[in-house]
Amino acid sequence: MGAYGSVKPKAPCYHDATMSQENTLSREEWLQALRDATKREFGEATSPDLDGAQERLATALHTTMSYDLPLDEEPYFAENQRHGEADA
Amino acid sequence: MTDAELVSLSAAGAAAAIRDGKTTVTALVQALARRIEEREPQIQAWVTLDIEGALEQAGTLDAERAEGRLRGPLHGVPMALKDIFFTKGLRTTGGSKVYEGFVPDRDASSVTRLREAGAIVLGKTHTTTFAFRDPAPTRNPWNPEHTPGGSSSGSAAAVADRMAMAGLGSQTVGSTLRPAAYCGLVGLKPTYGRIGRGGVFPLSWSMDHVGILTRDVSDTALLLSVLAGTDADDATAADLGVPDYMKSLSEARPSRIGLMRGLFQRVTLLEVWAKLEETVQALASRGAEVVEVEQPSEFEAALDVQQVILASEASAYHWPTYHERPQDYRSGIRALVEAGRVLPAYAYLQALRATNHIRRAALGVFANCDVVLTPAANSPAPRGLENTGNADCNGPWSLFGFPALALPMGLSSDGLPLGAQLVAAPWREDKLIAAAYWCEGALGLRLTPPSLRG
């Protein structure tokens, strides 16, 4: 089960070599999606700190998903990074 | 030597005193045991003490010394280990109820390296639960009404309060440098991959680092020399040559220091920033070239990106045990596991892609300076034990995997330690240690907690 919840995110759309910022969920939509998904997964038996964690994550998700990236940017896998830098 | 003299020895000083016959390992462990007996009821640094085991080991090491054999550069040096490092035959709880009875059948790779160098394990120190945010009971030796920081709470308090010569911590966001700053210590988080993490409870694999807590930069260099290198139990540990970090000390000279403002100044209390500016003036007056380096705009996203990675990875790791025993998870780590459980894979991967992008921008900073300077923590140690403080000054560097070091820079108006943070390019711990050693000498500070002042 993902954080889609009842909110269907729009598909990423690329133009000008960056991800379009307007094609992501708002922070509030992320928060609602997180709340819906965790409720389905865990019901009411959750940590008393869950609300705060979801608030933080909603902000984090909004920032992360609206971060402009070049089309060819790959994920950072730390173990793959080290050799080139260390040899340089 | 008196007890006060023995417990105040640095790691290098203790090793030298043992080597030169000025004391014995047994006398040193006994002095520390008395110090712990006196201070532990108030400070609560230790989860599990093994004085009996330490004394037995001390006897063996004294016998070897008498025969002219020294195991290594830490022969007889007693240490404190955060309770997320596996220790063979000595329980390792992770600060949790989940593993309250867990006794590993092997040592963590870093613990093996310490023992092979002659170090003694005095015991295991308190950590926030699974090195996240649920606080440990440990109090700050500078003022027991304040947190020592976390997650490496017990190791920092034990080293600051002279209950051990040095300690191991860990850092995923700010868990070594922040407690170091709060307790008046030197704290090092090396480059990601410099020290193997085999046999250490993970929190977030992409950002977990072994950390070193000492009372001076020389000891940091000594410990890093022992701990750095490959690890058969950690694929991320780099198979690279390890520089001679002790040589870095003799190469210390005024550095080109890049003061970075931006988000670091924005999140920092005025009093702390003023102390940093004062430190800059002091370093410049003694020959350092201090330049202003611009914080890349990409940094603004770093702390948020980090949260997505942390929640995703911590949830994935803890899910099997959480699923079986949710009631045994404290509220903070439980909320992280629950919230992270529903994150989509594309968000996690987007966070890793963004990390690559931000990190590349961060690398560019070192074209203009040898080391970057910021506060190591945005405030002195907060009052109360409910939370372990703010890690915003450390988080970006943990995300990037760059080596960072906390160095004492003075006291706050209410007598609590403040720390500066120096950061170097990846794999340049040699440069970082050289710069820190020079700064330490230039500032001439030796912070001593109230309980040790005559």
Coordinates of C-alpha atoms in Angstrom, one line a residue:
Chain A
M1 CA 0.0 0.0 0.0
G2 CA 1.4 3.4 -0.9
A3 CA 0.9 6.9 0.2
Y4 CA -1.5 7.5 -2.7
G5 CA -4.4 7.0 -0.3
S6 CA -7.5 8.5 -1.7
V7 CA -5.6 11.1 -3.6
K8 CA -4.3 10.1 -7.0
P9 CA -1.1 11.9 -7.8
K10 CA -0.6 13.3 -11.2
A11 CA 2.0 11.7 -13.4
P12 CA 5.4 13.3 -13.5
C13 CA 5.8 15.5 -16.5
Y14 CA 9.1 16.5 -17.9
H15 CA 9.9 19.6 -19.9
D16 CA 13.0 21.8 -20.2
A17 CA 15.1 19.0 -18.6
T18 CA 13.5 19.5 -15.2
M19 CA 10.6 18.0 -13.4
S20 CA 7.6 20.3 -13.5
Q21 CA 6.9 21.7 -10.0
E22 CA 3.2 22.1 -10.6
N23 CA 2.8 18.4 -11.3
T24 CA 3.3 17.3 -7.7
L25 CA 0.9 17.1 -4.8
S26 CA 0.7 20.0 -2.4
R27 CA 1.9 19.6 1.2
E28 CA -1.7 19.3 2.4
E29 CA -2.5 16.6 -0.2
W30 CA 0.6 14.7 0.9
L31 CA -0.5 14.9 4.5
Q32 CA -4.0 13.7 3.7
A33 CA -2.5 10.8 1.6
L34 CA -0.2 9.8 4.5
R35 CA -3.1 9.9 7.0
D36 CA -5.4 7.8 4.8
A37 CA -2.8 5.3 4.0
T38 CA -1.6 4.8 7.6
K39 CA -5.2 4.5 8.8
R40 CA -5.8 1.7 6.3
E41 CA -2.6 0.0 7.3
F42 CA -2.7 0.3 11.0
G43 CA -6.2 1.4 12.0
E44 CA -6.3 3.4 15.2
A45 CA -3.5 1.5 16.9
T46 CA -0.7 3.8 16.2
S47 CA 1.9 5.8 18.0
P48 CA 0.8 9.0 19.8
D49 CA 3.7 10.7 17.9
L50 CA 2.3 9.7 14.5
D51 CA 0.6 13.0 13.8
G52 CA 3.9 14.9 14.3
A53 CA 5.8 12.4 12.1
Q54 CA 3.3 12.7 9.3
E55 CA 3.4 16.5 9.5
R56 CA 7.2 16.5 9.1
L57 CA 7.0 13.9 6.3
A58 CA 4.4 15.8 4.4
T59 CA 6.6 18.8 4.3
A60 CA 9.6 16.6 3.4
L61 CA 7.7 14.8 0.6
H62 CA 6.4 18.1 -0.9
T63 CA 9.9 19.5 -1.0
T64 CA 11.5 16.3 -2.3
M65 CA 8.9 15.7 -5.0
S66 CA 9.0 19.3 -6.2
Y67 CA 12.8 19.4 -6.4
D68 CA 13.9 20.3 -9.9
L69 CA 16.2 17.6 -11.3
P70 CA 18.0 17.2 -14.6
L71 CA 16.5 14.4 -16.7
D72 CA 19.6 12.3 -16.4
E73 CA 20.1 12.6 -12.6
E74 CA 20.5 9.1 -11.1
P75 CA 19.9 8.1 -7.5
Y76 CA 22.7 8.5 -5.0
F77 CA 23.9 5.1 -3.9
A78 CA 26.7 5.9 -1.5
E79 CA 28.7 2.8 -2.0
N80 CA 29.0 3.5 -5.7
Q81 CA 30.1 7.0 -5.2
R82 CA 33.3 6.5 -3.2
H83 CA 35.9 5.2 -5.6
G84 CA 35.9 7.9 -8.2
E85 CA 36.1 10.6 -5.6
A86 CA 38.7 8.9 -3.6
D87 CA 40.9 8.3 -6.7
A88 CA 40.5 11.9 -7.8
Chain B
M1 CA 49.4 8.9 39.8
T2 CA 46.2 10.1 41.6
D3 CA 42.7 9.1 40.6
A4 CA 42.1 12.6 39.3
E5 CA 45.2 12.5 37.2
L6 CA 44.4 9.0 35.8
V7 CA 40.8 9.7 34.8
S8 CA 41.8 12.9 33.1
L9 CA 44.3 11.3 30.9
S10 CA 43.6 11.4 27.2
A11 CA 43.5 8.1 25.2
A12 CA 47.0 8.8 23.8
G13 CA 48.1 10.0 27.3
A14 CA 46.9 6.8 28.9
A15 CA 48.5 4.6 26.3
A16 CA 51.8 6.5 26.8
A17 CA 51.6 6.3 30.6
I18 CA 51.0 2.5 30.4
R19 CA 53.8 2.0 27.8
D20 CA 56.2 4.1 29.9
G21 CA 55.4 2.3 33.1
K22 CA 54.0 5.3 34.8
T23 CA 50.8 3.4 35.6
T24 CA 49.2 0.0 35.0
V25 CA 46.1 -0.8 33.1
T26 CA 44.6 -2.3 36.3
A27 CA 45.2 1.0 38.2
L28 CA 43.6 2.9 35.4
V29 CA 40.5 0.7 35.2
Q30 CA 40.2 0.8 39.0
A31 CA 40.4 4.6 39.0
L32 CA 37.7 4.8 36.3
A33 CA 35.5 2.3 38.2
R34 CA 35.7 4.6 41.3
R35 CA 34.8 7.6 39.2
I36 CA 31.9 5.7 37.7
E37 CA 30.7 4.6 41.1
E38 CA 30.7 8.2 42.2
R39 CA 29.2 9.9 39.2
E40 CA 26.9 7.3 37.5
P41 CA 24.0 7.7 39.9
Q42 CA 23.6 11.3 38.7
I43 CA 24.8 11.1 35.1
Q44 CA 23.3 7.7 34.0
A45 CA 25.6 7.2 31.1
W46 CA 25.8 3.4 31.2
V47 CA 23.3 0.7 30.2
T48 CA 25.6 -2.2 31.0
L49 CA 28.9 -2.0 32.9
D50 CA 31.5 -4.7 32.7
I51 CA 34.1 -3.6 35.2
E52 CA 34.8 -7.2 36.1
G53 CA 35.6 -8.1 32.5
A54 CA 37.6 -4.9 32.1
L55 CA 39.7 -5.8 35.2
E56 CA 40.3 -9.3 33.9
Q57 CA 41.4 -7.8 30.5
A58 CA 43.5 -5.3 32.3
G59 CA 45.4 -8.1 34.1
T60 CA 46.1 -9.7 30.8
L61 CA 47.3 -6.5 29.2
D62 CA 49.5 -5.7 32.2
A63 CA 51.1 -9.1 31.9
E64 CA 51.8 -8.6 28.3
R65 CA 53.3 -5.1 29.0
A66 CA 55.5 -6.6 31.6
E67 CA 56.8 -9.0 28.9
G68 CA 57.5 -6.1 26.6
R69 CA 54.5 -6.7 24.4
L70 CA 52.1 -4.0 23.4
R71 CA 49.0 -5.0 21.3
G72 CA 48.8 -1.7 19.6
P73 CA 48.4 2.1 20.0
L74 CA 45.5 1.7 22.4
H75 CA 47.1 -0.9 24.7
G76 CA 45.1 -0.6 28.0
V77 CA 42.9 2.3 27.0
P78 CA 39.4 1.9 28.5
M79 CA 36.5 2.9 26.2
A80 CA 32.7 3.5 26.2
L81 CA 30.7 2.0 23.4
K82 CA 27.2 3.2 22.4
D83 CA 24.8 0.3 22.9
I84 CA 24.2 -0.2 19.2
F85 CA 27.6 -1.8 18.7
F86 CA 27.5 -5.6 19.0
T87 CA 29.8 -6.9 21.8
K88 CA 30.5 -10.6 22.1
G89 CA 29.1 -11.9 25.3
L90 CA 27.9 -8.5 26.5
R91 CA 24.3 -7.5 25.9
T92 CA 23.5 -5.0 23.2
T93 CA 20.0 -3.5 23.6
G94 CA 20.0 -0.7 21.0
G95 CA 18.3 1.3 23.8
S96 CA 15.2 -0.7 23.2
K97 CA 12.9 -3.2 25.0
V98 CA 13.0 -5.2 21.8
Y99 CA 16.6 -6.3 22.3
E100 CA 16.8 -5.9 26.1
G101 CA 18.1 -9.5 26.4
F102 CA 20.2 -9.7 23.2
V103 CA 23.7 -10.9 23.8
P104 CA 25.7 -11.0 20.5
D105 CA 28.0 -13.9 19.6
R106 CA 30.4 -11.5 17.9
D107 CA 31.9 -8.1 18.1
A108 CA 31.1 -5.3 15.7
S109 CA 33.9 -4.8 13.2
S110 CA 34.9 -1.5 14.8
V111 CA 35.0 -3.2 18.3
T112 CA 37.2 -5.9 16.9
R113 CA 39.6 -3.2 15.6
L114 CA 39.6 -1.5 19.0
R115 CA 40.3 -4.7 20.9
E116 CA 43.1 -5.7 18.5
A117 CA 44.7 -2.3 19.1
G118 CA 44.6 -3.0 22.8
A119 CA 41.5 -1.1 24.0
I120 CA 39.3 -2.3 26.8
V121 CA 35.5 -2.2 26.7
L122 CA 34.3 -0.7 30.1
G123 CA 30.7 -1.2 29.1
K124 CA 27.8 -0.1 26.9
T125 CA 26.4 3.4 27.0
H126 CA 22.9 4.7 26.7
T127 CA 21.5 5.7 23.3
T128 CA 18.1 7.1 22.3
T129 CA 16.1 4.1 21.2
F130 CA 17.6 2.6 18.0
A131 CA 19.6 5.9 17.7
F132 CA 16.5 7.8 16.8
R133 CA 14.7 10.4 19.0
D134 CA 13.2 8.7 22.1
P135 CA 15.5 10.0 24.8
A136 CA 18.0 8.2 27.0
P137 CA 18.0 8.8 30.8
T138 CA 21.5 10.3 30.6
R139 CA 22.2 13.8 32.0
N140 CA 24.7 16.4 30.8
P141 CA 27.9 16.5 33.0
W142 CA 28.0 20.2 32.6
N143 CA 24.5 20.6 34.1
P144 CA 22.4 17.6 35.0
E145 CA 19.2 19.6 34.3
H146 CA 20.2 19.6 30.6
T147 CA 20.3 16.9 27.9
P148 CA 23.7 15.7 26.8
G149 CA 22.3 15.5 23.3
G150 CA 21.7 12.3 21.4
S151 CA 21.6 9.8 20.1
S152 CA 25.1 9.0 21.4
S153 CA 24.0 10.4 24.8
G154 CA 25.8 8.0 27.1
S155 CA 29.1 7.9 25.3
A156 CA 29.3 11.7 25.2
A157 CA 28.5 12.1 28.8
A158 CA 30.9 9.3 29.9
V159 CA 33.8 10.7 28.0
A160 CA 33.1 14.3 29.1
D161 CA 32.7 13.3 32.7
R162 CA 36.0 11.3 32.8
M163 CA 34.4 7.9 33.1
A164 CA 36.2 6.7 30.0
M165 CA 39.1 7.9 27.8
A166 CA 37.1 7.9 24.6
G167 CA 33.9 6.6 23.1
L168 CA 32.2 5.3 20.1
G169 CA 28.9 6.8 18.9
S170 CA 27.1 6.9 15.6
Q171 CA 25.6 9.6 13.4
T172 CA 22.8 9.4 10.9
V173 CA 21.7 13.0 11.2
G174 CA 23.6 14.7 14.1
S175 CA 24.1 12.0 16.7
T176 CA 27.8 12.4 17.3
L177 CA 28.6 16.0 16.6
R178 CA 25.6 17.4 18.5
P179 CA 26.3 15.6 21.8
A180 CA 30.0 16.4 21.3
A181 CA 29.1 20.1 21.1
Y182 CA 26.7 19.9 24.1
C183 CA 29.3 18.1 26.3
G184 CA 32.4 20.1 25.3
L185 CA 34.0 17.2 23.3
V186 CA 35.6 16.7 19.9
G187 CA 33.3 14.6 17.8
L188 CA 34.1 13.1 14.4
K189 CA 31.8 11.7 11.8
P190 CA 34.2 10.5 9.0
T191 CA 33.4 10.1 5.4
Y192 CA 30.6 7.6 4.6
G193 CA 32.5 4.3 4.1
R194 CA 35.6 5.3 6.0
I195 CA 34.7 3.1 9.1
G196 CA 32.9 -0.1 8.6
R197 CA 29.5 -0.6 10.3
G198 CA 29.4 -4.4 10.5
G199 CA 27.7 -5.4 13.7
V200 CA 26.0 -2.0 14.4
F201 CA 22.2 -1.7 14.6
P202 CA 21.3 0.4 11.5
L203 CA 18.9 3.4 11.5
S204 CA 19.2 4.5 7.9
W205 CA 21.8 2.7 5.8
S206 CA 22.4 5.5 3.3
M207 CA 23.4 7.9 6.1
D208 CA 24.6 5.8 9.1
H209 CA 28.2 6.5 10.2
V210 CA 30.3 5.3 13.1
G211 CA 31.3 8.3 15.2
I212 CA 34.3 9.0 17.5
L213 CA 34.0 11.0 20.8
T214 CA 37.2 12.2 22.4
R215 CA 38.5 15.1 24.6
D216 CA 41.0 16.3 22.0
V217 CA 41.8 16.2 18.3
S218 CA 45.0 14.1 18.9
D219 CA 42.8 11.3 20.2
T220 CA 40.4 11.7 17.3
A221 CA 43.4 11.1 14.9
L222 CA 44.5 8.1 17.0
L223 CA 41.1 6.5 17.1
L224 CA 40.5 7.1 13.4
S225 CA 43.8 5.5 12.5
V226 CA 42.7 2.4 14.3
L227 CA 39.1 2.3 13.0
A228 CA 39.4 3.3 9.4
G229 CA 39.5 0.7 6.7
T230 CA 37.8 -2.2 5.1
D231 CA 35.1 -4.3 6.7
A232 CA 34.1 -7.8 5.5
D233 CA 30.6 -7.2 7.1
D234 CA 29.9 -3.9 5.5
A235 CA 30.0 -3.6 1.7
T236 CA 30.0 0.2 1.9
A237 CA 33.3 0.3 3.8
A238 CA 35.8 1.6 1.3
D239 CA 38.7 -0.5 0.2
L240 CA 41.0 2.5 0.1
G241 CA 44.4 3.3 1.5
V242 CA 44.1 4.9 5.0
P243 CA 46.3 8.0 5.4
D244 CA 48.5 8.4 8.5
Y245 CA 46.2 10.6 10.6
M246 CA 48.8 11.1 13.3
K247 CA 51.0 12.6 10.6
S248 CA 48.2 15.1 9.9
L249 CA 48.8 16.5 13.4
S250 CA 52.4 17.4 12.6
E251 CA 51.2 19.0 9.4
A252 CA 48.7 21.2 11.1
R253 CA 48.9 24.8 9.9
P254 CA 46.6 27.8 9.4
S255 CA 43.9 26.7 7.0
R256 CA 41.7 28.5 4.5
I257 CA 38.4 28.3 6.4
G258 CA 35.1 28.9 4.7
L259 CA 32.4 30.4 7.0
M260 CA 29.0 29.3 5.7
R261 CA 26.0 31.3 6.7
G262 CA 22.7 30.6 4.9
L263 CA 20.5 28.0 6.6
F264 CA 23.2 27.5 9.3
Q265 CA 22.9 31.0 10.5
R266 CA 19.1 31.0 10.1
V267 CA 18.6 28.1 12.5
T268 CA 21.2 29.1 15.1
L269 CA 20.6 31.1 18.2
L270 CA 22.2 34.6 18.2
E271 CA 24.4 33.8 21.2
V272 CA 25.9 30.7 19.4
W273 CA 26.4 32.6 16.2
A274 CA 28.1 35.4 18.0
K275 CA 30.5 32.9 19.6
L276 CA 31.2 31.5 16.2
E277 CA 32.0 35.0 14.9
E278 CA 34.3 35.5 17.9
T279 CA 36.0 32.2 17.1
V280 CA 36.5 33.3 13.5
Q281 CA 38.2 36.5 14.7
A282 CA 40.4 34.5 17.0
L283 CA 41.5 32.1 14.3
A284 CA 42.1 34.9 11.8
S285 CA 44.2 36.8 14.3
R286 CA 46.4 33.8 14.7
G287 CA 46.9 33.3 11.0
A288 CA 44.0 31.5 9.5
E289 CA 42.5 32.8 6.2
V290 CA 38.8 33.0 6.8
V291 CA 36.6 33.5 3.7
E292 CA 32.9 33.6 3.3
V293 CA 31.6 30.7 1.2
E294 CA 28.1 30.9 -0.2
Q295 CA 25.7 28.2 0.8
P296 CA 24.5 26.5 -2.4
S297 CA 20.8 27.1 -2.9
E298 CA 20.3 23.4 -3.3
F299 CA 21.1 23.0 0.5
E300 CA 17.6 24.3 1.3
A301 CA 16.1 21.0 0.4
A302 CA 18.6 18.8 2.2
L303 CA 16.9 18.4 5.5
D304 CA 13.6 17.5 3.9
V305 CA 15.2 15.0 1.5
Q306 CA 17.0 13.5 4.4
Q307 CA 13.7 12.9 6.2
V308 CA 12.2 10.9 3.3
I309 CA 15.3 8.6 3.2
L310 CA 15.4 8.2 6.9
A311 CA 11.7 7.3 7.2
S312 CA 11.9 4.9 4.3
E313 CA 15.0 3.0 5.4
A314 CA 14.2 2.9 9.1
S315 CA 10.7 1.6 8.4
A316 CA 12.0 -1.1 6.1
Y317 CA 14.6 -2.2 8.6
H318 CA 12.3 -2.2 11.6
W319 CA 9.2 -3.6 10.0
P320 CA 9.7 -7.3 10.8
T321 CA 10.3 -6.7 14.5
Y322 CA 7.7 -3.9 14.7
H323 CA 5.1 -6.1 13.1
E324 CA 5.7 -8.8 15.8
R325 CA 6.0 -6.5 18.8
P326 CA 4.6 -3.0 18.2
Q327 CA 4.0 -2.5 21.9
D328 CA 7.8 -2.7 22.5
Y329 CA 8.5 0.3 20.3
R330 CA 8.7 3.7 22.0
S331 CA 6.5 6.4 20.5
G332 CA 9.1 8.2 18.4
I333 CA 10.6 5.3 16.6
R334 CA 7.2 3.7 16.3
A335 CA 5.8 6.8 14.6
L336 CA 8.8 6.8 12.2
V337 CA 8.2 3.1 11.3
E338 CA 4.4 3.7 10.8
A339 CA 4.7 6.9 8.8
G340 CA 7.6 5.5 6.7
R341 CA 5.7 2.2 6.0
V342 CA 3.4 3.9 3.5
L343 CA 5.9 5.9 1.6
P344 CA 6.0 5.1 -2.1
A345 CA 9.2 3.8 -3.7
Y346 CA 9.2 6.7 -6.2
A347 CA 9.5 9.2 -3.3
Y348 CA 12.4 7.3 -1.8
L349 CA 14.2 7.2 -5.2
Q350 CA 13.4 10.8 -5.9
A351 CA 15.0 11.6 -2.5
L352 CA 18.1 9.7 -3.5
R353 CA 18.2 11.5 -6.9
A354 CA 17.9 14.8 -5.2
T355 CA 20.7 13.8 -2.8
N356 CA 23.0 13.3 -5.8
H357 CA 22.2 16.7 -7.1
I358 CA 22.5 18.6 -3.8
R359 CA 25.7 16.7 -2.9
R360 CA 27.3 17.7 -6.2
A361 CA 26.6 21.3 -5.5
A362 CA 28.1 20.9 -2.0
L363 CA 31.3 19.5 -3.4
G364 CA 31.9 22.8 -5.3
V365 CA 32.2 24.6 -2.0
F366 CA 35.7 23.1 -1.4
A367 CA 37.1 24.9 -4.5
N368 CA 37.3 28.0 -2.3
C369 CA 38.4 26.6 1.1
D370 CA 40.1 23.7 2.9
V371 CA 37.3 23.3 5.4
V372 CA 33.8 24.8 5.9
L373 CA 32.9 26.3 9.3
T374 CA 29.4 26.4 10.9
P375 CA 28.1 25.8 14.4
A376 CA 28.1 22.2 15.5
A377 CA 24.7 22.7 17.2
N378 CA 22.3 25.6 16.9
S379 CA 22.1 26.1 20.7
P380 CA 23.7 25.1 23.9
A381 CA 22.2 21.8 25.4
P382 CA 18.5 22.4 25.9
R383 CA 17.1 22.2 29.4
G384 CA 15.3 18.9 30.2
L385 CA 15.7 15.4 29.0
E386 CA 12.5 15.2 26.8
N387 CA 14.4 15.8 23.6
T388 CA 18.0 15.7 22.6
G389 CA 18.2 18.9 20.7
N390 CA 18.2 20.1 17.1
A391 CA 20.5 18.6 14.4
D392 CA 19.9 21.0 11.5
C393 CA 23.5 22.1 11.5
N394 CA 24.7 18.5 11.0
G395 CA 22.0 16.9 8.8
P396 CA 23.2 18.1 5.4
W397 CA 26.8 16.7 5.9
S398 CA 25.4 13.4 7.1
L399 CA 23.2 13.3 4.0
F400 CA 26.2 13.9 1.7
G401 CA 28.6 11.6 3.7
F402 CA 31.2 14.3 4.1
P403 CA 33.6 14.2 7.1
A404 CA 32.6 16.6 9.8
L405 CA 34.2 17.4 13.2
A406 CA 32.8 19.2 16.3
L407 CA 35.4 21.3 18.1
P408 CA 34.7 23.1 21.4
M409 CA 34.6 26.9 20.9
G410 CA 33.7 28.1 24.4
L411 CA 30.9 28.4 26.9
S412 CA 27.4 30.0 26.7
S413 CA 26.3 32.7 29.1
D414 CA 24.9 30.0 31.4
G415 CA 28.1 27.9 31.4
L416 CA 27.3 25.2 28.8
P417 CA 29.7 24.2 26.1
L418 CA 29.4 25.4 22.5
G419 CA 30.9 23.7 19.5
A420 CA 32.1 24.7 16.1
Q421 CA 31.7 22.3 13.1
L422 CA 34.4 21.9 10.6
V423 CA 33.6 20.0 7.4
A424 CA 36.0 18.7 4.7
A425 CA 35.6 17.2 1.2
P426 CA 35.0 13.4 1.2
W427 CA 38.0 11.3 2.1
R428 CA 39.9 14.3 3.3
E429 CA 39.9 13.5 7.0
D430 CA 43.6 14.2 6.9
K431 CA 42.9 17.8 6.0
L432 CA 40.0 18.0 8.5
I433 CA 42.1 16.7 11.4
A434 CA 45.1 19.0 10.5
A435 CA 42.8 22.0 10.4
A436 CA 41.0 21.0 13.6
Y437 CA 44.3 20.4 15.4
W438 CA 45.6 23.8 14.4
C439 CA 42.3 25.5 15.4
E440 CA 42.3 23.7 18.8
G441 CA 45.8 25.0 19.5
A442 CA 45.0 28.5 18.3
L443 CA 41.9 28.7 20.5
G444 CA 43.7 27.2 23.4
L445 CA 40.6 25.9 25.1
R446 CA 40.4 23.0 27.5
L447 CA 36.8 22.7 28.8
T448 CA 36.5 21.0 32.2
P449 CA 33.1 20.1 33.6
P450 CA 32.2 21.6 37.0
S451 CA 32.6 18.3 38.9
L452 CA 36.3 18.2 38.0
R453 CA 37.3 21.7 38.9
G454 CA 39.3 21.9 42.1

